[in-house]
């Protein structure tokens, strides 16, 4: 039986946790960072129900009009410091911890569990890029 892969990433964001958590709870900041290569995520195609079991429902849209809908489900929430997200396809559990730093910035710790080694090899670099977009959103 294959053991699910795990990876962790860290990103420093130039905003306090109360602002950074908006990237997971509000359509506009979510759409600004949650993108895949060759796709954008229009904020008017994002709905977010912030509660345990609530859904984030959105659509990736390519330049040629191709659409790829996706959903995540919220798990445990202790906002603005901790949240858990679940993807069903592929099966993945994501834990995000937001820690206030003394200078008004936030350390975002992202942990993914459940992907196969092959899925992780594809997804981890994309997530690293996405977290860079998240940091850039709050640096504007």
Short mmCIF file of N, CA and C in Angstrom, two decimals:
data_model
loop_
_atom_site.label_atom_id
_atom_site.label_comp_id
_atom_site.label_asym_id
_atom_site.label_seq_id
_atom_site.Cartn_x
_atom_site.Cartn_y
_atom_site.Cartn_z
N UNK A 1 0.84 -1.18 0.00
CA UNK A 1 0.00 0.00 0.00
C UNK A 1 0.88 1.25 0.00
N UNK A 2 0.61 2.16 -0.93
CA UNK A 2 1.42 3.37 -1.07
C UNK A 2 1.08 4.36 0.04
N UNK A 3 2.12 4.91 0.67
CA UNK A 3 1.94 5.93 1.69
C UNK A 3 1.71 7.26 0.99
N UNK A 4 0.66 8.00 1.37
CA UNK A 4 0.42 9.30 0.73
C UNK A 4 1.61 10.24 0.94
N UNK A 5 1.88 11.01 -0.10
CA UNK A 5 2.98 11.97 -0.04
C UNK A 5 2.55 13.19 0.78
N UNK A 6 3.54 13.89 1.29
CA UNK A 6 3.28 15.12 2.03
C UNK A 6 4.32 16.14 1.59
N UNK A 7 3.89 17.40 1.49
CA UNK A 7 4.86 18.46 1.28
C UNK A 7 4.45 19.68 2.08
N UNK A 8 5.44 20.48 2.42
CA UNK A 8 5.18 21.73 3.14
C UNK A 8 5.87 22.86 2.40
N UNK A 9 5.23 24.01 2.40
CA UNK A 9 5.78 25.22 1.80
C UNK A 9 5.57 26.35 2.79
N UNK A 10 6.43 27.35 2.70
CA UNK A 10 6.28 28.51 3.57
C UNK A 10 6.38 29.77 2.71
N UNK A 11 5.57 30.76 3.05
CA UNK A 11 5.57 32.03 2.32
C UNK A 11 5.44 33.16 3.33
N UNK A 12 6.26 34.19 3.20
CA UNK A 12 6.13 35.39 4.03
C UNK A 12 5.29 36.39 3.23
N UNK A 13 4.27 36.95 3.90
CA UNK A 13 3.33 37.87 3.25
C UNK A 13 3.38 39.20 3.98
N UNK A 14 3.42 40.29 3.21
CA UNK A 14 3.50 41.65 3.77
C UNK A 14 2.14 42.16 4.22
N UNK A 15 1.51 41.44 5.12
CA UNK A 15 0.21 41.83 5.67
C UNK A 15 -0.03 40.99 6.92
N UNK A 16 -0.86 41.48 7.84
CA UNK A 16 -1.16 40.69 9.05
C UNK A 16 -2.11 39.53 8.73
N UNK A 17 -2.16 38.51 9.60
CA UNK A 17 -3.03 37.36 9.37
C UNK A 17 -4.49 37.74 9.09
N UNK A 18 -5.00 38.79 9.73
CA UNK A 18 -6.40 39.18 9.50
C UNK A 18 -6.63 39.60 8.05
N UNK A 19 -5.61 40.09 7.37
CA UNK A 19 -5.72 40.40 5.94
C UNK A 19 -5.45 39.16 5.09
N UNK A 20 -4.40 38.43 5.42
CA UNK A 20 -3.99 37.27 4.61
C UNK A 20 -5.09 36.22 4.55
N UNK A 21 -5.83 36.03 5.62
CA UNK A 21 -6.88 35.02 5.63
C UNK A 21 -7.96 35.31 4.58
N UNK A 22 -8.07 36.57 4.16
CA UNK A 22 -9.04 36.94 3.11
C UNK A 22 -8.75 36.21 1.80
N UNK A 23 -7.48 35.81 1.58
CA UNK A 23 -7.12 35.06 0.38
C UNK A 23 -7.82 33.71 0.31
N UNK A 24 -8.36 33.27 1.43
CA UNK A 24 -9.07 32.00 1.50
C UNK A 24 -10.57 32.17 1.74
N UNK A 25 -10.99 33.38 2.06
CA UNK A 25 -12.39 33.58 2.49
C UNK A 25 -13.18 34.58 1.65
N UNK A 26 -12.51 35.29 0.71
CA UNK A 26 -13.18 36.29 -0.12
C UNK A 26 -12.83 36.06 -1.59
N UNK A 27 -13.82 36.16 -2.49
CA UNK A 27 -13.60 35.84 -3.91
C UNK A 27 -12.48 36.62 -4.59
N UNK A 28 -12.39 37.94 -4.40
CA UNK A 28 -11.40 38.72 -5.14
C UNK A 28 -9.97 38.32 -4.79
N UNK A 29 -9.58 38.32 -3.50
CA UNK A 29 -8.19 37.90 -3.21
C UNK A 29 -7.95 36.43 -3.54
N UNK A 30 -8.95 35.56 -3.37
CA UNK A 30 -8.79 34.15 -3.73
C UNK A 30 -8.47 34.02 -5.22
N UNK A 31 -9.25 34.72 -6.05
CA UNK A 31 -9.07 34.64 -7.50
C UNK A 31 -7.72 35.18 -7.95
N UNK A 32 -7.14 36.10 -7.19
CA UNK A 32 -5.86 36.70 -7.56
C UNK A 32 -4.69 35.73 -7.43
N UNK A 33 -4.81 34.76 -6.55
CA UNK A 33 -3.68 33.85 -6.35
C UNK A 33 -3.95 32.42 -6.74
N UNK A 34 -5.20 31.99 -6.71
CA UNK A 34 -5.51 30.59 -6.97
C UNK A 34 -5.71 30.41 -8.47
N UNK A 35 -4.58 30.32 -9.18
CA UNK A 35 -4.57 30.19 -10.63
C UNK A 35 -3.62 29.05 -11.01
N UNK A 36 -3.90 28.46 -12.17
CA UNK A 36 -3.02 27.43 -12.70
C UNK A 36 -2.36 27.98 -13.96
N UNK A 37 -1.21 27.43 -14.32
CA UNK A 37 -0.49 27.91 -15.50
C UNK A 37 -1.39 27.86 -16.73
N UNK A 38 -1.49 28.99 -17.44
CA UNK A 38 -2.32 29.07 -18.63
C UNK A 38 -3.79 29.39 -18.35
N UNK A 39 -4.13 29.56 -17.07
CA UNK A 39 -5.51 29.82 -16.68
C UNK A 39 -5.58 31.02 -15.75
N UNK A 40 -6.74 31.61 -15.69
CA UNK A 40 -7.03 32.63 -14.67
C UNK A 40 -8.28 32.15 -13.93
N UNK A 41 -8.54 32.77 -12.80
CA UNK A 41 -9.71 32.44 -12.01
C UNK A 41 -10.51 33.73 -11.84
N UNK A 42 -11.56 33.94 -12.64
CA UNK A 42 -12.34 35.18 -12.52
C UNK A 42 -13.03 35.25 -11.15
N UNK A 43 -12.90 36.39 -10.47
CA UNK A 43 -13.49 36.51 -9.13
C UNK A 43 -15.01 36.40 -9.17
N UNK A 44 -15.64 36.75 -10.29
CA UNK A 44 -17.10 36.62 -10.37
C UNK A 44 -17.55 35.18 -10.59
N UNK A 45 -16.58 34.26 -10.71
CA UNK A 45 -16.88 32.83 -10.84
C UNK A 45 -16.45 32.06 -9.59
N UNK A 46 -16.22 32.81 -8.50
CA UNK A 46 -15.80 32.21 -7.23
C UNK A 46 -16.90 32.43 -6.20
N UNK A 47 -17.32 31.36 -5.54
CA UNK A 47 -18.22 31.48 -4.38
C UNK A 47 -17.55 30.78 -3.21
N UNK A 48 -17.68 31.40 -2.04
CA UNK A 48 -17.01 30.88 -0.85
C UNK A 48 -17.99 30.88 0.32
N UNK A 49 -18.21 29.71 0.90
CA UNK A 49 -19.06 29.53 2.07
C UNK A 49 -18.15 29.18 3.24
N UNK A 50 -17.77 30.20 4.03
CA UNK A 50 -16.76 30.04 5.06
C UNK A 50 -17.38 29.45 6.33
N UNK A 51 -17.32 28.13 6.43
CA UNK A 51 -17.75 27.40 7.62
C UNK A 51 -17.26 25.97 7.44
N UNK A 52 -17.07 25.23 8.53
CA UNK A 52 -16.68 23.83 8.38
C UNK A 52 -17.70 23.11 7.49
N UNK A 53 -17.20 22.46 6.45
CA UNK A 53 -18.07 21.78 5.49
C UNK A 53 -18.51 22.67 4.34
N UNK A 54 -18.28 23.98 4.45
CA UNK A 54 -18.63 24.92 3.38
C UNK A 54 -17.70 24.75 2.19
N UNK A 55 -18.17 25.19 1.02
CA UNK A 55 -17.42 24.99 -0.21
C UNK A 55 -16.82 26.28 -0.76
N UNK A 56 -15.67 26.12 -1.38
CA UNK A 56 -15.12 27.11 -2.30
C UNK A 56 -15.36 26.50 -3.68
N UNK A 57 -16.13 27.19 -4.48
CA UNK A 57 -16.43 26.72 -5.83
C UNK A 57 -15.94 27.78 -6.80
N UNK A 58 -15.16 27.37 -7.81
CA UNK A 58 -14.58 28.34 -8.74
C UNK A 58 -14.32 27.66 -10.08
N UNK A 59 -13.87 28.47 -11.03
CA UNK A 59 -13.61 27.97 -12.38
C UNK A 59 -12.29 28.56 -12.87
N UNK A 60 -11.39 27.67 -13.34
CA UNK A 60 -10.22 28.12 -14.08
C UNK A 60 -10.69 28.38 -15.51
N UNK A 61 -10.24 29.50 -16.12
CA UNK A 61 -10.61 29.82 -17.50
C UNK A 61 -9.33 30.09 -18.29
N UNK A 62 -9.17 29.37 -19.41
CA UNK A 62 -8.02 29.55 -20.29
C UNK A 62 -8.32 30.63 -21.32
N UNK A 63 -7.28 31.14 -21.97
CA UNK A 63 -7.43 32.18 -22.99
C UNK A 63 -8.35 31.72 -24.13
N UNK A 64 -8.35 30.43 -24.44
CA UNK A 64 -9.20 29.92 -25.52
C UNK A 64 -10.64 29.65 -25.07
N UNK A 65 -10.94 29.99 -23.79
CA UNK A 65 -12.30 29.80 -23.28
C UNK A 65 -12.53 28.47 -22.57
N UNK A 66 -11.54 27.59 -22.59
CA UNK A 66 -11.67 26.32 -21.87
C UNK A 66 -11.91 26.61 -20.40
N UNK A 67 -12.87 25.92 -19.81
CA UNK A 67 -13.19 26.11 -18.40
C UNK A 67 -12.97 24.81 -17.64
N UNK A 68 -12.39 24.93 -16.46
CA UNK A 68 -12.16 23.79 -15.59
C UNK A 68 -12.72 24.14 -14.21
N UNK A 69 -13.94 23.68 -13.90
CA UNK A 69 -14.49 23.96 -12.57
C UNK A 69 -13.78 23.13 -11.50
N UNK A 70 -13.72 23.69 -10.29
CA UNK A 70 -13.14 22.94 -9.17
C UNK A 70 -13.81 23.37 -7.87
N UNK A 71 -13.68 22.49 -6.88
CA UNK A 71 -14.24 22.77 -5.55
C UNK A 71 -13.29 22.30 -4.47
N UNK A 72 -13.27 23.05 -3.39
CA UNK A 72 -12.58 22.67 -2.17
C UNK A 72 -13.61 22.75 -1.05
N UNK A 73 -13.41 21.99 -0.02
CA UNK A 73 -14.31 22.00 1.13
C UNK A 73 -13.52 22.42 2.36
N UNK A 74 -14.11 23.34 3.13
CA UNK A 74 -13.47 23.74 4.38
C UNK A 74 -13.59 22.63 5.41
N UNK A 75 -12.53 22.43 6.15
CA UNK A 75 -12.55 21.56 7.32
C UNK A 75 -12.50 22.46 8.55
N UNK A 76 -11.61 22.12 9.44
CA UNK A 76 -11.44 22.87 10.69
C UNK A 76 -11.07 24.33 10.39
N UNK A 77 -11.69 25.25 11.12
CA UNK A 77 -11.41 26.68 10.97
C UNK A 77 -11.15 27.31 12.33
N UNK A 78 -10.08 28.05 12.43
CA UNK A 78 -9.78 28.90 13.59
C UNK A 78 -9.19 30.19 13.02
N UNK A 79 -10.08 30.96 12.40
CA UNK A 79 -9.65 32.16 11.67
C UNK A 79 -9.29 33.28 12.62
N UNK A 80 -8.26 34.05 12.33
CA UNK A 80 -7.50 34.07 11.07
C UNK A 80 -6.21 33.25 11.10
N UNK A 81 -6.08 32.33 12.02
CA UNK A 81 -4.78 31.67 12.22
C UNK A 81 -4.64 30.28 11.62
N UNK A 82 -5.75 29.59 11.39
CA UNK A 82 -5.65 28.19 10.99
C UNK A 82 -6.87 27.81 10.16
N UNK A 83 -6.62 27.07 9.07
CA UNK A 83 -7.74 26.52 8.31
C UNK A 83 -7.30 25.26 7.60
N UNK A 84 -8.28 24.41 7.37
CA UNK A 84 -8.05 23.15 6.67
C UNK A 84 -8.96 23.14 5.46
N UNK A 85 -8.40 22.71 4.33
CA UNK A 85 -9.15 22.59 3.08
C UNK A 85 -9.03 21.16 2.57
N UNK A 86 -10.09 20.67 1.95
CA UNK A 86 -10.08 19.32 1.39
C UNK A 86 -10.43 19.39 -0.10
N UNK A 87 -9.58 18.78 -0.92
CA UNK A 87 -9.89 18.55 -2.33
C UNK A 87 -10.36 17.11 -2.42
N UNK A 88 -11.36 16.86 -3.27
CA UNK A 88 -11.78 15.48 -3.49
C UNK A 88 -11.06 14.84 -4.67
N UNK A 89 -10.71 15.66 -5.69
CA UNK A 89 -10.10 15.12 -6.89
C UNK A 89 -8.94 15.99 -7.33
N UNK A 90 -7.70 15.61 -7.13
CA UNK A 90 -7.30 14.41 -6.40
C UNK A 90 -7.48 14.60 -4.89
N UNK A 91 -7.61 13.50 -4.18
CA UNK A 91 -7.81 13.56 -2.73
C UNK A 91 -6.59 14.20 -2.07
N UNK A 92 -6.83 15.32 -1.39
CA UNK A 92 -5.73 16.06 -0.75
C UNK A 92 -6.29 16.84 0.42
N UNK A 93 -5.58 16.81 1.53
CA UNK A 93 -5.92 17.62 2.70
C UNK A 93 -4.84 18.69 2.85
N UNK A 94 -5.28 19.94 2.97
CA UNK A 94 -4.37 21.07 3.05
C UNK A 94 -4.59 21.77 4.38
N UNK A 95 -3.52 22.00 5.10
CA UNK A 95 -3.57 22.76 6.34
C UNK A 95 -2.78 24.05 6.12
N UNK A 96 -3.40 25.17 6.48
CA UNK A 96 -2.75 26.47 6.35
C UNK A 96 -2.72 27.11 7.73
N UNK A 97 -1.52 27.46 8.17
CA UNK A 97 -1.35 28.18 9.43
C UNK A 97 -0.76 29.55 9.13
N UNK A 98 -1.37 30.57 9.72
CA UNK A 98 -0.93 31.95 9.54
C UNK A 98 -0.42 32.47 10.87
N UNK A 99 0.86 32.83 10.91
CA UNK A 99 1.50 33.28 12.14
C UNK A 99 1.92 34.74 11.99
N UNK A 100 1.46 35.59 12.90
CA UNK A 100 1.83 37.00 12.88
C UNK A 100 3.31 37.14 13.22
N UNK A 101 4.01 37.95 12.43
CA UNK A 101 5.40 38.26 12.70
C UNK A 101 5.46 39.66 13.32
N UNK A 102 6.53 39.95 14.02
CA UNK A 102 6.64 41.19 14.78
C UNK A 102 6.54 42.45 13.91
N UNK A 103 6.88 42.33 12.63
CA UNK A 103 6.91 43.50 11.75
C UNK A 103 5.60 43.70 10.96
N UNK A 104 4.52 43.07 11.39
CA UNK A 104 3.23 43.23 10.71
C UNK A 104 3.04 42.30 9.53
N UNK A 105 4.03 41.45 9.28
CA UNK A 105 3.91 40.47 8.20
C UNK A 105 3.38 39.16 8.77
N UNK A 106 3.14 38.21 7.86
CA UNK A 106 2.61 36.90 8.24
C UNK A 106 3.47 35.80 7.64
N UNK A 107 3.74 34.78 8.43
CA UNK A 107 4.35 33.55 7.90
C UNK A 107 3.20 32.59 7.61
N UNK A 108 3.08 32.20 6.35
CA UNK A 108 2.06 31.25 5.93
C UNK A 108 2.74 29.89 5.79
N UNK A 109 2.27 28.91 6.56
CA UNK A 109 2.77 27.53 6.47
C UNK A 109 1.68 26.69 5.81
N UNK A 110 2.01 26.09 4.68
CA UNK A 110 1.08 25.32 3.85
C UNK A 110 1.54 23.87 3.89
N UNK A 111 0.64 22.97 4.29
CA UNK A 111 0.99 21.54 4.36
C UNK A 111 -0.04 20.74 3.59
N UNK A 112 0.42 19.92 2.67
CA UNK A 112 -0.44 19.07 1.85
C UNK A 112 -0.17 17.61 2.19
N UNK A 113 -1.25 16.84 2.36
CA UNK A 113 -1.14 15.41 2.63
C UNK A 113 -2.15 14.68 1.76
N UNK A 114 -1.76 13.54 1.22
CA UNK A 114 -2.71 12.66 0.55
C UNK A 114 -2.45 12.41 -0.92
N UNK A 115 -1.62 13.21 -1.54
CA UNK A 115 -1.36 13.02 -2.97
C UNK A 115 -0.42 11.83 -3.19
N UNK A 116 -0.50 11.25 -4.38
CA UNK A 116 0.50 10.24 -4.75
C UNK A 116 1.81 10.99 -5.06
N UNK A 117 2.91 10.25 -5.15
CA UNK A 117 4.19 10.88 -5.47
C UNK A 117 4.12 11.60 -6.82
N UNK A 118 3.44 10.99 -7.80
CA UNK A 118 3.33 11.60 -9.13
C UNK A 118 2.50 12.88 -9.07
N UNK A 119 1.39 12.85 -8.34
CA UNK A 119 0.55 14.05 -8.19
C UNK A 119 1.33 15.16 -7.50
N UNK A 120 2.07 14.80 -6.46
CA UNK A 120 2.84 15.80 -5.73
C UNK A 120 3.88 16.44 -6.64
N UNK A 121 4.54 15.66 -7.47
CA UNK A 121 5.58 16.19 -8.36
C UNK A 121 5.00 17.25 -9.30
N UNK A 122 3.74 17.12 -9.67
CA UNK A 122 3.08 18.08 -10.55
C UNK A 122 2.51 19.25 -9.77
N UNK A 123 1.89 18.97 -8.64
CA UNK A 123 1.13 19.98 -7.90
C UNK A 123 2.01 20.89 -7.05
N UNK A 124 3.03 20.36 -6.40
CA UNK A 124 3.85 21.17 -5.49
C UNK A 124 4.45 22.41 -6.16
N UNK A 125 5.06 22.32 -7.35
CA UNK A 125 5.60 23.54 -7.98
C UNK A 125 4.49 24.55 -8.29
N UNK A 126 3.32 24.08 -8.69
CA UNK A 126 2.21 24.99 -8.97
C UNK A 126 1.75 25.71 -7.72
N UNK A 127 1.70 24.99 -6.60
CA UNK A 127 1.31 25.62 -5.34
C UNK A 127 2.34 26.65 -4.92
N UNK A 128 3.62 26.35 -5.10
CA UNK A 128 4.66 27.32 -4.76
C UNK A 128 4.47 28.61 -5.57
N UNK A 129 4.14 28.47 -6.85
CA UNK A 129 3.87 29.64 -7.70
C UNK A 129 2.64 30.39 -7.20
N UNK A 130 1.59 29.65 -6.85
CA UNK A 130 0.36 30.27 -6.34
C UNK A 130 0.63 31.07 -5.06
N UNK A 131 1.42 30.51 -4.16
CA UNK A 131 1.73 31.23 -2.92
C UNK A 131 2.53 32.50 -3.21
N UNK A 132 3.34 32.48 -4.24
CA UNK A 132 4.03 33.69 -4.67
C UNK A 132 3.03 34.73 -5.16
N UNK A 133 2.00 34.29 -5.89
CA UNK A 133 0.93 35.21 -6.33
C UNK A 133 0.19 35.77 -5.12
N UNK A 134 -0.05 34.94 -4.12
CA UNK A 134 -0.74 35.40 -2.91
C UNK A 134 0.08 36.51 -2.24
N UNK A 135 1.37 36.29 -2.09
CA UNK A 135 2.23 37.30 -1.47
C UNK A 135 2.23 38.59 -2.30
N UNK A 136 2.29 38.45 -3.62
CA UNK A 136 2.30 39.62 -4.50
C UNK A 136 0.99 40.42 -4.37
N UNK A 137 -0.13 39.72 -4.21
CA UNK A 137 -1.43 40.39 -4.06
C UNK A 137 -1.40 41.36 -2.88
N UNK A 138 -0.78 40.95 -1.78
CA UNK A 138 -0.75 41.78 -0.58
C UNK A 138 0.41 42.78 -0.58
N UNK A 139 1.27 42.74 -1.59
CA UNK A 139 2.38 43.68 -1.71
C UNK A 139 2.04 44.85 -2.62
N UNK A 140 0.86 44.82 -3.24
CA UNK A 140 0.47 45.87 -4.20
C UNK A 140 0.22 47.19 -3.51
#
